[in-house]
Amino acid sequence: MPDAPTRLDGGSLSIRREPYATLPDGRVVDRWAFGSEGAVMAEVLNLGARLQALYAPDRDGRRANIVLGGASVADMLGEAKYFGATIGRYANRIAAGELPLDGAVHRLATQGGGHTLHGGPEGFDARVWDAAEVREPGRVGVRLTLRSPDGDQGFPGALTVQVTYLLDRAGSLTIAYAAVTDAPTVVNLTNHAYFNLAGEGNGTILDHVLQIRADQYTPVDGQLIPYGPHFPVEGTPFDLVEPRPVGERITADHPQLTLAGGGFDHNWVLSPYEGNGPRPAAVLRHPASGRRLECLTTEPGLQIYTGQLFDGSLTGPGGGVYGAFAGIAVETQHFPDSPHRPRYPSTVLRPGEEYRSTTVYRFSVDRR
C-alpha cells in the first residue's frame, strides 16, 4: 500500500487571459491560465466552458498535462466536442428525447439512437460563454456565464447558468455550478474531462487504480439507458469499494461490460455521507508516476467512462494519438434518464429555486 499522499504546496497563485482562436463566425475564444507554478495549473476556454489542460506534478516534481483535449477548435467542435467541456442542460441520457414534466411531454433534440445525450446535438459544450476572472483569498480562477433561451434543444424555460473554476495552492480544483430558470425545467450539469494521470497521449489508463465509494450501480440496456433499479456491486467488476486496477476490472467477463463496448460507461450510486460539504466519491491513482486524484462532490452519482471506443482517429495537443482507453471520465452528476425514473433523485428546477452543485478534484502525490 502507498504511504499517505503528500499534499502539494505550490506557493503564489497567478492568472492570465489571452486570445486562443477565432471561430468562423468571428467570435473570439479566450483562454484563462491559472493556478500555482509549484503545484497545479489549469487552462480553461470559454468555448464550452472547457477545461482544456491541467498540469500536475508527479512524485519527482515533473509536470504533465493530465486531461485529454482537442488539438484545434475544429476538433473541439467535432470529435473532441465533449473533452473537458461543461455538459448541459442535461448530462448523460434522456430516453427517446422525451421529457415528461408537470403533465406535459417536451420533445427534445436527439442524436444517433434517438435519445438525447449531453443536452442535445448543440449543447452547452458548443457555446461561447461570457467569462471573468475570479480572485479569492487562497484561490484564483474564472467564472463563466451562459444564457440558454426557452426551447433550447427542446428544453422548457430560459436558463441562466454559471460555472466557476477555482484552484488553490494545494492543488484542489473546485468546479461550482449554479443555475436559475423562469419556468419549470430539468438541470443536470457536469464536467466531461478525460483524465490520464500518466499524461495525456501517454499510454492508457488500464494501469490506473480506481476506488469508488459506492455499493450500488445502475445497470443499462443495449442503448445505455438504465433499467431503473440499482444493483449491488458486490461480486461484479463494478465492485470498486476497495482500490482495483482499471484493466483488471474491465477485462472481466460480464454482460454489462459487453453492452458498453468492453469497458465502463455506467453510473455508480454514491454511498450516503454524514459530513458537511462535498462527499468523498472516488480516488484515482497512477502508481508509476505517483499522481493521485481524489473526487468529492455534492452530486448523488458518478459516471465512469473508460474510453473503450476511442479509435485512434484523434490526436491530442501533445501529439499523442488517442486509442482505446486513452483516458477515463469521472463525471459527477444525477443519474441518467432521471426524468423517467420517479424513484431517482429529482433533476427538476423551478422558478424561485437555485440549482447548485460542487465538485472538487484534489490532486496530490503518492511517494511510493
Coordinates of C-alpha atoms in Angstrom, one line a residue:
M1 CA 0.0 0.0 0.0
P2 CA 1.3 3.5 -0.7
D3 CA 2.1 5.9 2.1
A4 CA -0.3 8.7 3.0
P5 CA -0.4 11.0 0.0
T6 CA 1.6 14.2 0.1
R7 CA -0.4 17.4 -0.4
L8 CA 1.0 19.9 -2.9
D9 CA 2.3 23.3 -1.7
G10 CA 2.6 25.5 -4.8
G11 CA 3.2 28.9 -3.3
S12 CA 1.9 32.0 -5.1
L13 CA -1.1 32.0 -7.4
S14 CA -1.4 33.7 -10.8
I15 CA -4.0 34.1 -13.6
R16 CA -3.8 35.4 -17.1
R17 CA -6.1 35.7 -20.0
E18 CA -5.1 35.5 -23.7
P19 CA -6.8 35.1 -27.1
Y20 CA -6.9 31.5 -28.2
A21 CA -8.7 31.3 -31.5
T22 CA -11.3 33.0 -33.7
L23 CA -14.4 31.0 -34.8
P24 CA -15.6 31.1 -38.4
D25 CA -18.4 33.4 -37.4
G26 CA -15.9 35.9 -35.9
R27 CA -16.4 35.1 -32.2
V28 CA -13.2 35.1 -30.2
V29 CA -12.3 32.1 -28.0
D30 CA -10.2 33.1 -25.0
R31 CA -8.0 31.0 -22.7
W32 CA -7.5 31.6 -18.9
A33 CA -4.4 30.0 -17.4
F34 CA -4.4 30.0 -13.6
G35 CA -3.1 28.2 -10.6
S36 CA 0.4 27.8 -9.0
E37 CA 3.6 27.2 -10.9
G38 CA 4.7 25.0 -8.0
A39 CA 1.6 22.8 -7.9
V40 CA -1.3 22.6 -10.4
M41 CA -2.1 24.9 -13.3
A42 CA -5.3 24.9 -15.3
E43 CA -6.3 26.2 -18.7
V44 CA -9.9 27.0 -19.3
L45 CA -11.5 28.1 -22.6
N46 CA -14.8 30.0 -22.9
L47 CA -15.7 27.6 -25.7
G48 CA -17.9 25.1 -23.9
A49 CA -16.6 26.4 -20.5
R50 CA -14.0 23.8 -21.2
L51 CA -11.1 22.5 -19.0
Q52 CA -8.6 22.3 -21.9
A53 CA -5.4 21.4 -19.9
L54 CA -4.5 20.6 -16.3
Y55 CA -0.8 20.4 -15.4
A56 CA 0.1 18.4 -12.3
P57 CA 3.5 17.2 -10.9
D58 CA 4.5 13.6 -10.3
R59 CA 6.4 12.4 -7.3
D60 CA 9.6 13.8 -8.7
G61 CA 8.1 17.2 -9.4
R62 CA 7.8 16.7 -13.2
R63 CA 4.6 18.3 -14.5
A64 CA 2.4 16.9 -17.3
N65 CA -1.0 17.8 -18.7
I66 CA -3.3 15.1 -17.3
V67 CA -6.5 15.8 -19.3
L68 CA -7.2 14.9 -22.9
G69 CA -8.1 17.7 -25.3
G70 CA -8.7 18.7 -28.8
A71 CA -5.7 20.0 -30.7
S72 CA -7.7 22.6 -32.5
V73 CA -11.1 24.4 -32.4
A74 CA -12.2 22.2 -35.2
D75 CA -11.6 19.2 -33.0
M76 CA -13.5 20.8 -30.1
L77 CA -16.5 21.4 -32.4
G78 CA -16.2 17.9 -33.8
E79 CA -14.8 14.6 -32.5
A80 CA -13.5 16.1 -29.2
K81 CA -16.6 18.2 -28.5
Y82 CA -17.1 16.9 -25.0
F83 CA -13.5 16.8 -23.9
G84 CA -13.2 18.9 -20.8
A85 CA -16.5 20.7 -21.6
T86 CA -19.3 21.8 -19.3
I87 CA -22.2 19.5 -20.2
G88 CA -25.8 20.7 -20.2
R89 CA -28.6 21.2 -19.9
Y90 CA -28.7 17.5 -19.0
A91 CA -25.6 15.4 -18.7
N92 CA -25.9 11.8 -19.9
R93 CA -29.0 10.4 -21.5
I94 CA -32.8 11.1 -21.6
A95 CA -34.5 8.2 -23.3
A96 CA -36.2 8.8 -26.7
G97 CA -35.7 12.5 -26.3
E98 CA -38.9 12.8 -24.3
L99 CA -39.1 15.0 -21.2
P100 CA -42.1 14.4 -19.1
L101 CA -42.7 17.4 -16.8
D102 CA -45.9 18.5 -14.9
G103 CA -48.2 16.5 -17.1
A104 CA -46.7 17.6 -20.4
V105 CA -44.1 15.8 -22.6
H106 CA -41.5 18.0 -24.2
R107 CA -39.7 16.8 -27.4
L108 CA -36.0 17.3 -27.1
A109 CA -33.4 17.3 -29.8
T110 CA -31.8 13.9 -30.2
Q111 CA -28.7 12.2 -31.5
G112 CA -28.0 8.8 -33.0
G113 CA -30.1 6.2 -31.4
G114 CA -33.0 8.5 -30.9
H115 CA -32.0 9.6 -27.4
T116 CA -30.9 13.0 -26.0
L117 CA -27.3 12.8 -25.0
H118 CA -25.4 15.6 -23.0
G119 CA -28.1 18.2 -23.7
G120 CA -28.6 17.5 -27.4
P121 CA -26.6 17.9 -30.6
E122 CA -26.0 21.6 -29.9
G123 CA -25.5 21.5 -26.1
F124 CA -23.5 23.8 -23.8
D125 CA -20.2 22.3 -25.0
A126 CA -20.5 24.2 -28.3
R127 CA -21.4 27.6 -26.9
V128 CA -19.1 30.6 -26.3
W129 CA -19.7 31.6 -22.7
D130 CA -19.1 35.0 -21.1
A131 CA -16.2 34.9 -18.7
A132 CA -14.4 36.9 -16.0
E133 CA -11.5 36.1 -13.7
V134 CA -12.1 35.4 -10.0
R135 CA -9.7 36.1 -7.2
E136 CA -10.4 34.9 -3.7
P137 CA -8.2 34.5 -0.6
G138 CA -6.0 31.5 -1.5
R139 CA -7.8 30.7 -4.8
V140 CA -7.9 32.0 -8.3
G141 CA -10.0 31.1 -11.4
V142 CA -12.6 32.0 -13.9
R143 CA -16.4 32.3 -13.8
L144 CA -18.3 31.6 -17.0
T145 CA -21.9 32.5 -17.7
L146 CA -24.4 31.3 -20.3
R147 CA -28.0 32.2 -21.0
S148 CA -29.9 29.4 -22.6
P149 CA -33.3 30.5 -24.1
D150 CA -36.7 28.8 -23.6
G151 CA -36.9 25.9 -26.1
D152 CA -33.1 25.5 -26.4
Q153 CA -32.7 21.9 -27.7
G154 CA -36.4 21.5 -26.7
F155 CA -35.9 22.1 -23.0
P156 CA -38.5 24.4 -21.4
G157 CA -37.7 27.6 -19.6
A158 CA -35.0 30.3 -20.1
L159 CA -32.0 29.2 -18.0
T160 CA -29.1 31.2 -16.7
V161 CA -26.0 29.1 -15.8
Q162 CA -22.8 29.9 -14.1
V163 CA -19.7 27.6 -13.8
T164 CA -16.8 28.7 -11.7
Y165 CA -13.4 27.0 -11.8
L166 CA -11.1 27.8 -8.8
L167 CA -7.6 26.4 -8.0
D168 CA -5.9 26.7 -4.6
R169 CA -2.2 26.5 -3.7
A170 CA -2.5 22.9 -2.6
G171 CA -3.8 21.6 -5.9
S172 CA -7.5 21.4 -5.4
L173 CA -9.7 22.3 -8.4
T174 CA -13.2 23.3 -7.4
I175 CA -15.9 23.4 -10.1
A176 CA -19.1 25.1 -8.8
Y177 CA -22.3 25.2 -10.8
A178 CA -25.3 27.4 -10.3
A179 CA -28.5 27.9 -12.4
V180 CA -31.9 29.6 -12.3
T181 CA -34.9 29.3 -14.6
D182 CA -38.1 31.3 -15.4
A183 CA -40.2 28.1 -16.0
P184 CA -40.0 24.5 -14.7
T185 CA -37.2 22.6 -16.4
V186 CA -34.6 19.9 -15.7
V187 CA -30.9 20.6 -15.0
N188 CA -28.0 18.1 -14.6
L189 CA -24.6 19.7 -15.2
T190 CA -21.2 18.1 -15.2
N191 CA -17.6 18.4 -16.5
H192 CA -16.5 15.9 -19.1
A193 CA -12.8 15.8 -18.6
Y194 CA -10.9 12.7 -19.5
F195 CA -8.0 12.0 -17.2
N196 CA -4.8 10.2 -17.8
L197 CA -2.5 10.6 -14.8
A198 CA 0.5 9.4 -16.8
G199 CA 0.0 12.5 -19.1
E200 CA -2.4 13.0 -22.0
G201 CA -1.4 10.9 -25.0
N202 CA 0.9 8.8 -22.9
G203 CA -0.5 5.2 -23.0
T204 CA -3.7 4.0 -21.5
I205 CA -5.5 4.2 -18.1
L206 CA -5.6 0.4 -17.7
D207 CA -2.7 0.6 -15.1
H208 CA -4.6 3.3 -13.1
V209 CA -6.1 2.2 -9.8
L210 CA -9.7 3.2 -9.1
Q211 CA -11.7 3.3 -5.9
I212 CA -15.4 4.4 -5.8
R213 CA -17.4 4.9 -2.6
A214 CA -20.5 3.2 -3.8
D215 CA -22.0 -0.3 -3.2
Q216 CA -24.6 0.1 -5.9
Y217 CA -24.7 1.0 -9.6
T218 CA -27.4 1.5 -12.3
P219 CA -27.2 -1.3 -14.9
V220 CA -28.1 -0.3 -18.5
D221 CA -29.7 -1.8 -21.6
G222 CA -28.2 -2.1 -25.0
Q223 CA -28.6 1.6 -25.6
L224 CA -27.0 2.5 -22.3
I225 CA -30.4 3.6 -20.7
P226 CA -30.7 2.4 -17.1
Y227 CA -33.2 -0.3 -16.4
G228 CA -34.4 1.6 -13.3
P229 CA -33.4 -0.3 -10.2
H230 CA -30.0 -0.1 -8.6
F231 CA -27.9 -3.4 -8.5
P232 CA -25.3 -4.3 -5.9
V233 CA -21.7 -4.1 -7.0
E234 CA -20.7 -7.0 -4.8
G235 CA -19.4 -9.9 -6.8
T236 CA -19.2 -7.9 -10.1
P237 CA -16.5 -6.0 -11.9
F238 CA -18.3 -2.8 -10.6
D239 CA -17.1 -3.5 -7.1
L240 CA -14.5 -0.8 -6.5
V241 CA -15.2 -0.3 -2.9
E242 CA -11.6 -1.3 -2.4
P243 CA -9.0 0.1 -4.9
R244 CA -8.6 -2.1 -8.0
P245 CA -6.7 -1.7 -11.3
V246 CA -8.9 -0.5 -14.1
G247 CA -7.6 -3.1 -16.5
E248 CA -8.3 -5.9 -14.1
R249 CA -12.0 -4.8 -13.7
I250 CA -12.9 -4.1 -17.3
T251 CA -11.4 -7.2 -18.8
A252 CA -13.7 -9.4 -16.7
D253 CA -16.5 -11.4 -18.3
H254 CA -19.7 -9.5 -17.6
P255 CA -22.6 -8.7 -19.8
Q256 CA -22.8 -5.1 -18.7
L257 CA -19.2 -4.5 -19.9
T258 CA -20.1 -6.0 -23.2
L259 CA -23.1 -3.7 -23.6
A260 CA -20.8 -0.7 -23.1
G261 CA -18.3 -1.8 -25.7
G262 CA -15.8 -3.5 -23.5
G263 CA -15.5 -1.2 -20.5
F264 CA -17.3 1.0 -18.1
D265 CA -19.9 3.6 -19.2
H266 CA -22.1 3.4 -16.1
N267 CA -23.4 5.4 -13.1
W268 CA -22.4 4.5 -9.6
V269 CA -24.9 5.3 -6.7
L270 CA -22.6 7.1 -4.2
S271 CA -22.9 6.0 -0.6
P272 CA -24.6 8.2 2.0
Y273 CA -22.4 10.8 3.6
E274 CA -23.0 12.3 7.0
G275 CA -20.3 15.0 6.8
N276 CA -20.5 18.6 5.7
G277 CA -19.7 19.8 2.2
P278 CA -19.0 17.6 -0.8
R279 CA -18.9 13.8 -0.1
P280 CA -15.8 11.7 -1.0
A281 CA -16.7 9.9 -4.2
A282 CA -13.6 8.3 -5.8
V283 CA -9.9 8.1 -5.8
L284 CA -7.9 7.5 -9.0
R285 CA -4.1 6.7 -8.7
H286 CA -1.3 6.2 -11.2
P287 CA 1.3 4.1 -9.3
A288 CA 4.1 4.7 -11.8
S289 CA 4.1 8.5 -11.5
G290 CA 2.6 8.8 -8.0
R291 CA -0.1 11.2 -9.2
R292 CA -3.3 10.9 -7.3
L293 CA -6.8 12.4 -7.8
E294 CA -9.5 12.5 -5.2
C295 CA -13.0 13.4 -6.3
L296 CA -15.5 14.9 -3.9
T297 CA -19.0 16.1 -4.9
T298 CA -22.4 17.2 -3.8
E299 CA -23.9 15.0 -6.5
P300 CA -25.6 11.6 -5.9
G301 CA -24.0 9.8 -8.8
L302 CA -20.7 9.2 -10.5
Q303 CA -20.5 8.2 -14.2
I304 CA -17.3 6.4 -15.2
Y305 CA -16.4 6.0 -18.9
T306 CA -13.1 4.3 -19.7
G307 CA -12.7 5.5 -23.3
Q308 CA -13.0 2.0 -24.8
L309 CA -14.5 3.4 -28.0
F310 CA -11.6 5.8 -28.8
D311 CA -10.3 4.5 -32.1
G312 CA -7.0 6.4 -32.8
S313 CA -8.6 8.9 -35.1
L314 CA -8.0 11.9 -32.8
T315 CA -4.5 13.3 -31.9
G316 CA -4.2 15.3 -28.7
P317 CA -2.5 18.7 -28.3
G318 CA 0.7 17.0 -27.2
G319 CA 0.9 14.9 -30.4
G320 CA -0.2 11.6 -28.9
V321 CA -2.9 9.5 -30.6
Y322 CA -5.9 8.7 -28.6
G323 CA -6.6 5.0 -28.9
A324 CA -8.8 2.8 -26.8
F325 CA -8.6 3.6 -23.0
A326 CA -6.5 6.8 -23.6
G327 CA -8.5 8.5 -20.8
I328 CA -11.1 8.0 -18.1
A329 CA -14.0 10.3 -17.5
V330 CA -15.0 10.8 -13.8
E331 CA -18.3 12.7 -14.1
T332 CA -20.2 13.8 -11.1
Q333 CA -23.9 14.1 -11.8
H334 CA -27.5 13.0 -11.2
F335 CA -28.5 9.6 -12.6
P336 CA -29.1 9.1 -16.3
D337 CA -32.7 9.3 -17.5
S338 CA -33.9 10.6 -14.2
P339 CA -37.0 12.4 -15.8
H340 CA -38.4 8.9 -16.5
R341 CA -37.5 7.4 -13.1
P342 CA -39.5 8.9 -10.3
R343 CA -37.5 7.0 -7.7
Y344 CA -34.3 8.6 -8.7
P345 CA -33.2 11.9 -7.2
S346 CA -35.1 14.7 -9.0
T347 CA -33.5 17.0 -11.5
V348 CA -36.4 19.4 -11.7
L349 CA -35.7 23.1 -11.2
R350 CA -38.5 25.6 -10.7
P351 CA -38.7 29.4 -10.7
G352 CA -37.6 30.8 -7.4
E353 CA -35.2 27.9 -6.8
E354 CA -31.4 27.8 -7.5
Y355 CA -29.6 24.8 -8.8
R356 CA -26.2 24.4 -7.1
S357 CA -23.6 21.7 -7.4
T358 CA -20.0 21.5 -6.4
T359 CA -17.3 19.1 -7.4
V360 CA -13.7 19.1 -6.1
Y361 CA -10.8 17.3 -7.8
R362 CA -8.0 17.2 -5.3
F363 CA -4.5 16.4 -6.5
S364 CA -1.6 15.0 -4.5
V365 CA 1.2 12.5 -4.9
D366 CA 1.9 9.1 -3.5
R367 CA 5.6 8.9 -2.6
R368 CA 5.9 5.2 -3.3

